[in-house]
mmCIF file of N, CA and C in Angstrom:
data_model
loop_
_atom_site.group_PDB
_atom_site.id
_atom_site.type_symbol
_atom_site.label_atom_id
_atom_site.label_comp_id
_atom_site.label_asym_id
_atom_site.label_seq_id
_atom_site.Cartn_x
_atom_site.Cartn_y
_atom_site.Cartn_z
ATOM 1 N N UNK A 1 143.758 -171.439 3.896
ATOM 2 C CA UNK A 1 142.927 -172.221 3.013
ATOM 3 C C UNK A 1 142.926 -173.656 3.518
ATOM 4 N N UNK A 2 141.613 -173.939 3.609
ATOM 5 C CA UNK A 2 141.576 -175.554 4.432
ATOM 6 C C UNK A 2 141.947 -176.520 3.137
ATOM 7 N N UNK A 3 142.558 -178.275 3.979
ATOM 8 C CA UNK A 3 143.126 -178.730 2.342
ATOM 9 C C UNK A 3 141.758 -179.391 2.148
ATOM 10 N N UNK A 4 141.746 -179.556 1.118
ATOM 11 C CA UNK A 4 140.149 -180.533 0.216
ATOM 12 C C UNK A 4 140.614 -181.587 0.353
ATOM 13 N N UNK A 5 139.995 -183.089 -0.113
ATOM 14 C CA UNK A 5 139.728 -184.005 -0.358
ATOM 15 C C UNK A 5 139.763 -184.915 -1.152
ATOM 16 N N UNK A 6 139.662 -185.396 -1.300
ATOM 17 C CA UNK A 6 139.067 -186.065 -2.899
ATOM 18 C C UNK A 6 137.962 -186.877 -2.495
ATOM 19 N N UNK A 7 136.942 -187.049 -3.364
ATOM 20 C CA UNK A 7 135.624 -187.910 -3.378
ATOM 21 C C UNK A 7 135.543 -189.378 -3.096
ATOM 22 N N UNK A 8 137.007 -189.625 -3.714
ATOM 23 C CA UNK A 8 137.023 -190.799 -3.866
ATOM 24 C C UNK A 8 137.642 -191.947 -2.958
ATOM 25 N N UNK A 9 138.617 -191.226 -2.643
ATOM 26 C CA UNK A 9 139.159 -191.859 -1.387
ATOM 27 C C UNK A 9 139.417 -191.627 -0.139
ATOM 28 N N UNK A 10 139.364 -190.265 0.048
ATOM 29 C CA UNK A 10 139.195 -189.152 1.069
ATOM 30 C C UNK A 10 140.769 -188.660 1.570
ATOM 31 N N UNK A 11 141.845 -189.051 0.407
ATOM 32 C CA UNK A 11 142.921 -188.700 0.699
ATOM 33 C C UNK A 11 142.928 -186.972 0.301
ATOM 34 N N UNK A 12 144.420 -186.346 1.127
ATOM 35 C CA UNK A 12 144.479 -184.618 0.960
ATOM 36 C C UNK A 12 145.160 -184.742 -0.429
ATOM 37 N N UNK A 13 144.157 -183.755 -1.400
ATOM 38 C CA UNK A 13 144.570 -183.448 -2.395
ATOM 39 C C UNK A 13 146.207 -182.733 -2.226
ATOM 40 N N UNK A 14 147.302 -183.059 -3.057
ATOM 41 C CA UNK A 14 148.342 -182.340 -2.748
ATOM 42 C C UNK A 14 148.382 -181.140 -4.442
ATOM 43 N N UNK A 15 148.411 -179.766 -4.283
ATOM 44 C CA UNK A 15 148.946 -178.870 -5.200
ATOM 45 C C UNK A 15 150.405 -178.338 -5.136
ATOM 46 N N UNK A 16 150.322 -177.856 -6.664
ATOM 47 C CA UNK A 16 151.588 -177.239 -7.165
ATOM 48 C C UNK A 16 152.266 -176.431 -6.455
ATOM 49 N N UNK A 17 151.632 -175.195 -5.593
ATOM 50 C CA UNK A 17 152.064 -174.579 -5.083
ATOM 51 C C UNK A 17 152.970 -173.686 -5.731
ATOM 52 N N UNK A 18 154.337 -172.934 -4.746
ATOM 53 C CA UNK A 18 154.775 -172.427 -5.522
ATOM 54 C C UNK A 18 156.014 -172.641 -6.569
ATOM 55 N N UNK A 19 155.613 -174.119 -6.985
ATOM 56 C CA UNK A 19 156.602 -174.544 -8.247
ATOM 57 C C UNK A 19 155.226 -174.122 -9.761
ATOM 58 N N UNK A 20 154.029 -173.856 -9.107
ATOM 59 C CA UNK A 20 153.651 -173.410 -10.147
ATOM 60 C C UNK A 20 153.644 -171.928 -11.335
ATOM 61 N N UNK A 21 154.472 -172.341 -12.258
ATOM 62 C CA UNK A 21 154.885 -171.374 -13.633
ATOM 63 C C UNK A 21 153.964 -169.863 -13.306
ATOM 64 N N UNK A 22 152.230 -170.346 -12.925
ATOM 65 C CA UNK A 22 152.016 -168.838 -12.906
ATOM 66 C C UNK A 22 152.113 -168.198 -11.700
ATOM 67 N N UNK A 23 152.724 -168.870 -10.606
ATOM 68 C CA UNK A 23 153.413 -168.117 -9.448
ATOM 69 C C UNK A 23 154.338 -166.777 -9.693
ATOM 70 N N UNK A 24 155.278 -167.845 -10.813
ATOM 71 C CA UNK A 24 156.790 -167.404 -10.742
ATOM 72 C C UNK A 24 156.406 -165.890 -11.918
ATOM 73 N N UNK A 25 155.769 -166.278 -12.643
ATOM 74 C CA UNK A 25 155.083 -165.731 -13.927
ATOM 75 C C UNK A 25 154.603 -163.960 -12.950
ATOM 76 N N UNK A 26 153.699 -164.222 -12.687
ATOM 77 C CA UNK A 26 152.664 -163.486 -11.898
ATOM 78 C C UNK A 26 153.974 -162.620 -10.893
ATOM 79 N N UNK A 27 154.906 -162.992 -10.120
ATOM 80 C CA UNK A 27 155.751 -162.413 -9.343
ATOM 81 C C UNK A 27 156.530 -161.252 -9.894
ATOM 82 N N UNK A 28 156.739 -162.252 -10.990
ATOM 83 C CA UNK A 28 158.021 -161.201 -11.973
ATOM 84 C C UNK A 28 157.437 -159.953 -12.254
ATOM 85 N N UNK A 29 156.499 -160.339 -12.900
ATOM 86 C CA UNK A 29 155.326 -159.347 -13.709
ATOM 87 C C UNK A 29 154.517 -157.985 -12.856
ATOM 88 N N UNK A 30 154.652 -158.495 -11.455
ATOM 89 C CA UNK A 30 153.969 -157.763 -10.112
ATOM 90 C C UNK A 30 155.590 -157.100 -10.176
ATOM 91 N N UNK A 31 156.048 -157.339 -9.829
ATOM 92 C CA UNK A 31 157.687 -156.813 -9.128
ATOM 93 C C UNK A 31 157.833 -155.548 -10.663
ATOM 94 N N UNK A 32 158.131 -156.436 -11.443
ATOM 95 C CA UNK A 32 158.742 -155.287 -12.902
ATOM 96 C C UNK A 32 157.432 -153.701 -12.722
ATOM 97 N N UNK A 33 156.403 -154.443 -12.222
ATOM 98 C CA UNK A 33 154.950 -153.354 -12.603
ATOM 99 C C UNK A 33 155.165 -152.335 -11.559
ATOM 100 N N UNK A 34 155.142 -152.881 -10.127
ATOM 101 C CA UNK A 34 155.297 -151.843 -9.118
ATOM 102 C C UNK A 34 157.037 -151.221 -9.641
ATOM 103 N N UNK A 35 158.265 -151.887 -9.886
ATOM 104 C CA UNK A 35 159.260 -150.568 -10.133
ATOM 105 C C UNK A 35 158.925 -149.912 -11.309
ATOM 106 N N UNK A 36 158.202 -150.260 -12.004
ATOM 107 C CA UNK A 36 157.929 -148.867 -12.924
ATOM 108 C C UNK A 36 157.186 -148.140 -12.942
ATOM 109 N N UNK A 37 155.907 -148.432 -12.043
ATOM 110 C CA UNK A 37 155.121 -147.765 -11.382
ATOM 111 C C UNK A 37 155.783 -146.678 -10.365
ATOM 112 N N UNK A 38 156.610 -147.382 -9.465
ATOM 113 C CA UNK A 38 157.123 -146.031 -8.782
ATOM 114 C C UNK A 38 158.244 -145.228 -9.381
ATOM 115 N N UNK A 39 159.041 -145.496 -10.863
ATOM 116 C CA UNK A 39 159.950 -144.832 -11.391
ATOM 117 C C UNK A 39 158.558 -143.594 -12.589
ATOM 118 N N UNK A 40 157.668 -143.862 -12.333
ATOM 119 C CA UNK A 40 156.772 -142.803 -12.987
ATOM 120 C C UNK A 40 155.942 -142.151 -11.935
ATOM 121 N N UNK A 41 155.755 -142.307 -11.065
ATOM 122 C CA UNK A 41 155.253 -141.372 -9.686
ATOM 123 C C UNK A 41 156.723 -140.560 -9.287
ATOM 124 N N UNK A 42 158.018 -141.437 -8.784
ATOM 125 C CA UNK A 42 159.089 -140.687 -8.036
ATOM 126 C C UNK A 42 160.124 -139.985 -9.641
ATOM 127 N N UNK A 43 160.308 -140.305 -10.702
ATOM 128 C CA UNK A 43 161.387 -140.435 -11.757
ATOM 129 C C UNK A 43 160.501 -138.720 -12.416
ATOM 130 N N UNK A 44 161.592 -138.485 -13.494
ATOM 131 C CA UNK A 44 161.415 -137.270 -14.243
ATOM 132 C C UNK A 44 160.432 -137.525 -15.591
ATOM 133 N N UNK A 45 159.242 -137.015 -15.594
ATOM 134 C CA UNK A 45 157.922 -137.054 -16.404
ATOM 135 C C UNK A 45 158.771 -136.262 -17.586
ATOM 136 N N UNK A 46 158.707 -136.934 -18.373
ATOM 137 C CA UNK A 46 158.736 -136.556 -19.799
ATOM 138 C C UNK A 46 157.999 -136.251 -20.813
ATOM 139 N N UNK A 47 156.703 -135.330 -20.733
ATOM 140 C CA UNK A 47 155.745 -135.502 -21.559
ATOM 141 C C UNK A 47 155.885 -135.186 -23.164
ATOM 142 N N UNK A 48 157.068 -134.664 -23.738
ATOM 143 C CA UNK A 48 157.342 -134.534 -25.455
ATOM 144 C C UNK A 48 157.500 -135.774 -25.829
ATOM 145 N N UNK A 49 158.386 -136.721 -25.086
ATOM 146 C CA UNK A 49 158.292 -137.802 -25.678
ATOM 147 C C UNK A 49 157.658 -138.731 -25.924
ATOM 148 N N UNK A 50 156.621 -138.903 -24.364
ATOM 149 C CA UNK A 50 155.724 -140.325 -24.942
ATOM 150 C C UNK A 50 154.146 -139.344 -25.486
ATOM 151 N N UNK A 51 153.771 -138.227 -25.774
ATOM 152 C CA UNK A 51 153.115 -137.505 -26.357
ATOM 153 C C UNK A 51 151.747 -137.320 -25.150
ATOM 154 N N UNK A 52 152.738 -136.545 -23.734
ATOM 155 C CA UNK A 52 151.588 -136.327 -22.927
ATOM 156 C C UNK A 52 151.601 -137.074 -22.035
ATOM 157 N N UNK A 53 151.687 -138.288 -21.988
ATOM 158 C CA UNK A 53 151.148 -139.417 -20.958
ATOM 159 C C UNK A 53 152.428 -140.115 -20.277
ATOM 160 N N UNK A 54 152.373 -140.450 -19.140
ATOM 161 C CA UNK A 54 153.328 -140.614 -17.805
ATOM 162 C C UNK A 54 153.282 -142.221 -18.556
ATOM 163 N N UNK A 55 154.204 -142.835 -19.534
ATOM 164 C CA UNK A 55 153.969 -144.036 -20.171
ATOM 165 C C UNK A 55 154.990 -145.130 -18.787
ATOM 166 N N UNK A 56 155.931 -144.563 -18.174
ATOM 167 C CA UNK A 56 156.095 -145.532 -16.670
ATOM 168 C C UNK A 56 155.162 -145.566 -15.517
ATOM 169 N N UNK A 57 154.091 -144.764 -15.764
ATOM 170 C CA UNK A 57 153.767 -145.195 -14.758
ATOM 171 C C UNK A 57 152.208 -145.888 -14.991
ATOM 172 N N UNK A 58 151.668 -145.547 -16.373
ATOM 173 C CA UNK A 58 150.925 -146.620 -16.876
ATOM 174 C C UNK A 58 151.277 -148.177 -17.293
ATOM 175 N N UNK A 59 152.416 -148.436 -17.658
ATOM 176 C CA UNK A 59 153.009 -149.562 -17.874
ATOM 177 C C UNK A 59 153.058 -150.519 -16.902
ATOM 178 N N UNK A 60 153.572 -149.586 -15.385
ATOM 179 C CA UNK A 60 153.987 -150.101 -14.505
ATOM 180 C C UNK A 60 152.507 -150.734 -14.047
ATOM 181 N N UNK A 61 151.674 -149.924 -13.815
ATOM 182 C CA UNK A 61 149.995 -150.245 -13.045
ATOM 183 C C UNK A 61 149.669 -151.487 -13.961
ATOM 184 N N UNK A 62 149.881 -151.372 -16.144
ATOM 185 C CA UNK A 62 149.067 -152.608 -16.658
ATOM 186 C C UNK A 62 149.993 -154.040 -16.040
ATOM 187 N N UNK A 63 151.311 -153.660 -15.927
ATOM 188 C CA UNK A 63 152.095 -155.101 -15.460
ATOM 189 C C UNK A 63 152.027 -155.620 -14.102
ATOM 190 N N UNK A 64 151.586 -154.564 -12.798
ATOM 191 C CA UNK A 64 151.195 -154.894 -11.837
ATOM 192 C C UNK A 64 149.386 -155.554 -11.704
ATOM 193 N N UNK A 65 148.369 -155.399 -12.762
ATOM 194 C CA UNK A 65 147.582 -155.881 -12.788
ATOM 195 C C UNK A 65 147.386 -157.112 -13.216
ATOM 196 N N UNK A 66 148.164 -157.548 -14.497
ATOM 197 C CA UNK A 66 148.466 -158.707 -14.986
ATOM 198 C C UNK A 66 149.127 -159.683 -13.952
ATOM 199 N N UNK A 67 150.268 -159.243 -13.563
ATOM 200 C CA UNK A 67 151.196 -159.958 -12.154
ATOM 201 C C UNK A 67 149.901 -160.899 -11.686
ATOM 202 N N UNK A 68 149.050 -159.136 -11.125
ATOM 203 C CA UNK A 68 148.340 -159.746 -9.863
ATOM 204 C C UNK A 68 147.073 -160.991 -10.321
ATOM 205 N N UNK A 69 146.772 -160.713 -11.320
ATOM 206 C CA UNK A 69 146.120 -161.579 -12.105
ATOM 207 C C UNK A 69 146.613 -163.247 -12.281
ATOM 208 N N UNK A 70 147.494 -162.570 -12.593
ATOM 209 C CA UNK A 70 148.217 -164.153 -12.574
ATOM 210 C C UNK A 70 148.084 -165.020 -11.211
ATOM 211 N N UNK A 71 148.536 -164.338 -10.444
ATOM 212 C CA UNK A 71 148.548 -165.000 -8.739
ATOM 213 C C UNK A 71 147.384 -165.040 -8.435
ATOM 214 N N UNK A 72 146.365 -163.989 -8.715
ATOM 215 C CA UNK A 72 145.238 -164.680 -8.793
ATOM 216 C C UNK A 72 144.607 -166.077 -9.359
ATOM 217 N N UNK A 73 144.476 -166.496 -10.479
ATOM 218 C CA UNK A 73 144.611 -167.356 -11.159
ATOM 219 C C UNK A 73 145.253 -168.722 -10.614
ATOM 220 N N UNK A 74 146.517 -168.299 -9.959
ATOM 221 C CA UNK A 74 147.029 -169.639 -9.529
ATOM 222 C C UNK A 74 146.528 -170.324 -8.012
ATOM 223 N N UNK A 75 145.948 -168.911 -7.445
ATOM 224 C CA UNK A 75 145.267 -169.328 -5.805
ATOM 225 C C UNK A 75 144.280 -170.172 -6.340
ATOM 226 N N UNK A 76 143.130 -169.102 -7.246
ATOM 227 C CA UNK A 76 141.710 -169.747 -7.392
ATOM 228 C C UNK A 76 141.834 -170.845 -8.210
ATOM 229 N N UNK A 77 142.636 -171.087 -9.291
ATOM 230 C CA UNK A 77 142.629 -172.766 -9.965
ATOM 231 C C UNK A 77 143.553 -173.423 -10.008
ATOM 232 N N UNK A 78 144.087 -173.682 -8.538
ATOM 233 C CA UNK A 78 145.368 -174.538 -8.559
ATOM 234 C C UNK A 78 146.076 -175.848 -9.525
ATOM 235 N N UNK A 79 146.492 -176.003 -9.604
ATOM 236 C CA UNK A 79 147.038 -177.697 -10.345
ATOM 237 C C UNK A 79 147.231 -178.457 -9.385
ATOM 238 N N UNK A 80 146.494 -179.270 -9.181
ATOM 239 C CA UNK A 80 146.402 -180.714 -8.388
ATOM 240 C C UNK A 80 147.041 -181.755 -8.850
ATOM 241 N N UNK A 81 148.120 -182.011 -8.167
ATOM 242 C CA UNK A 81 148.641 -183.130 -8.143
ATOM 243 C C UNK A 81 148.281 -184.272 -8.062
ATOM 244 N N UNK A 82 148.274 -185.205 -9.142
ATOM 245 C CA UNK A 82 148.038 -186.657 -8.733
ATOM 246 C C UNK A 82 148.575 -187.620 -7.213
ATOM 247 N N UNK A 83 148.499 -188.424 -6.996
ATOM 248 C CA UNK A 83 149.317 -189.184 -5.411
ATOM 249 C C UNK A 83 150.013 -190.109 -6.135
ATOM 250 N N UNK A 84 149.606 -190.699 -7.079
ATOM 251 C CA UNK A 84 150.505 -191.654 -7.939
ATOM 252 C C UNK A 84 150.209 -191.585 -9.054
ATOM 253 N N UNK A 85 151.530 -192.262 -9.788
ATOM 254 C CA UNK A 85 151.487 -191.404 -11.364
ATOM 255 C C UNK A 85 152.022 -192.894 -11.658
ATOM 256 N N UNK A 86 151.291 -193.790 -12.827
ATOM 257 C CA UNK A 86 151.848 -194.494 -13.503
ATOM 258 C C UNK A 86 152.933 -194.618 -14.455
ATOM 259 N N UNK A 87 153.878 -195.214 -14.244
ATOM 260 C CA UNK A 87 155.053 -195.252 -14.784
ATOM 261 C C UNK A 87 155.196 -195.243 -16.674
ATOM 262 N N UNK A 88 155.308 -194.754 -17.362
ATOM 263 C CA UNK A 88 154.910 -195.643 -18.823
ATOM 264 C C UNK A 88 155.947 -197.009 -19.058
ATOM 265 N N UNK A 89 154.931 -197.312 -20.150
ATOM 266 C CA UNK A 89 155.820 -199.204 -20.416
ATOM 267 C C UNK A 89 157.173 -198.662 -20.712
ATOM 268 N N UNK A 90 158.174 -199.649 -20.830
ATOM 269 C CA UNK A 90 159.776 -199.287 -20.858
ATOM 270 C C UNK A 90 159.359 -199.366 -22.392
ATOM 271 N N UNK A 91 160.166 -198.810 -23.394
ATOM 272 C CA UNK A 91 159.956 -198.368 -24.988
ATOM 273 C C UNK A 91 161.041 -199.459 -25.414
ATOM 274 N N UNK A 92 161.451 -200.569 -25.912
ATOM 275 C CA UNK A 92 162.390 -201.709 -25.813
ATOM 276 C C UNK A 92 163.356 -201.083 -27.062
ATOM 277 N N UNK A 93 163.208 -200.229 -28.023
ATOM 278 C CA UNK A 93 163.555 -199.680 -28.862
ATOM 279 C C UNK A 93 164.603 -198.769 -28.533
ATOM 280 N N UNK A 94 164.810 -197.736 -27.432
ATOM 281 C CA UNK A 94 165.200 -196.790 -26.688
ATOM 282 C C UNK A 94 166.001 -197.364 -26.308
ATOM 283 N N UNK A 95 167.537 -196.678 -26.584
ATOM 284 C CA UNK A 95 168.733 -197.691 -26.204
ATOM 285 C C UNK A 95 169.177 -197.598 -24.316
ATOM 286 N N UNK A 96 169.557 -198.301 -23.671
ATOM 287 C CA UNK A 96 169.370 -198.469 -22.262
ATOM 288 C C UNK A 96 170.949 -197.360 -21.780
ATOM 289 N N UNK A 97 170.614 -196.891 -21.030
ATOM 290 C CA UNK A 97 171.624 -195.742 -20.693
ATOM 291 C C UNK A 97 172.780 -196.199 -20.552
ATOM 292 N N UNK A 98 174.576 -195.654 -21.202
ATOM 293 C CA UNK A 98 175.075 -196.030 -20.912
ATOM 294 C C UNK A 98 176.176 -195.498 -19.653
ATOM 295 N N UNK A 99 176.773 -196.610 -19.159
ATOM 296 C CA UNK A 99 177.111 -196.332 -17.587
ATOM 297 C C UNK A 99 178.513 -195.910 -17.852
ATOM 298 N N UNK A 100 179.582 -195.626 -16.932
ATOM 299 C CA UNK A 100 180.603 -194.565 -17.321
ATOM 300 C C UNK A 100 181.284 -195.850 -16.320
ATOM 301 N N UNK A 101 182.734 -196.465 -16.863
ATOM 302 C CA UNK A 101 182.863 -197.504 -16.104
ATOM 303 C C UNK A 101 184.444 -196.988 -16.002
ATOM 304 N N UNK A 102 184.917 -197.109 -14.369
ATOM 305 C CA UNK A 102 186.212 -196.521 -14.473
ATOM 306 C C UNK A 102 187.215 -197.025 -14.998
ATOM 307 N N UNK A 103 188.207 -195.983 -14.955
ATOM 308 C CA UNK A 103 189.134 -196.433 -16.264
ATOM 309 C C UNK A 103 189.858 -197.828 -15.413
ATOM 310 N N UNK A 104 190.659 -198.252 -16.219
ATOM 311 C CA UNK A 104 191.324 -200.106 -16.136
ATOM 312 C C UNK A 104 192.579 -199.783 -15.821
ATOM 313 N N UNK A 105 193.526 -200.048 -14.852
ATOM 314 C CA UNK A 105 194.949 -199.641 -14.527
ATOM 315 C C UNK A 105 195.600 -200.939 -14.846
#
């Protein structure tokens, strides 16, 4: 993927990448989908209990679609990072951190 631009100044947009939530989101969700997907193709079909239907290995396919969805989602609408981020005003109210001063012999 080539990097973009910006309009305005012609600096490289920088993204989230993979610190972005629906990376991590989307991974889990792909990973959990395919092992239960293959514990209902390779594992012992139980059909009295879930009333007929292979319920691991449908579970597994809706959580591997969602996953993939997700990672989809995070390619096609990334979060763009600002280049600089204004600081907010100091809050004068907000008591100033206190420092840990070694002990006195």
């Amino acid at each position: 993927m080539s990097t973009t631009t910006s309009e305005t100044d012609g600096k490289p947009k920088k993204k989230a990448g993979l610190f972005d939530i629906r990376n991590i989101i989307g991974a889990l969700l792909a990973l959990y989908g395919v092992i239960l997907a293959l514990a209902g193709l390779l594992g012992e079909h139980e059909p009295e209990k879930t009333g007929g239907i292979n319920a691991n290995l449908w579970t597994g396919l809706a959580l591997l679609a969602v996953g993939l969805g997700f990672l989809a989602w995070a390619r096609l609408r990334p979060i763009v990072v600002p280049a600089d981020v204004d600081r907010p005003d100091d809050d004068p109210t907000r008591p100033a951190p206190q420092r840990k001063r070694p002990p006195a012999h």
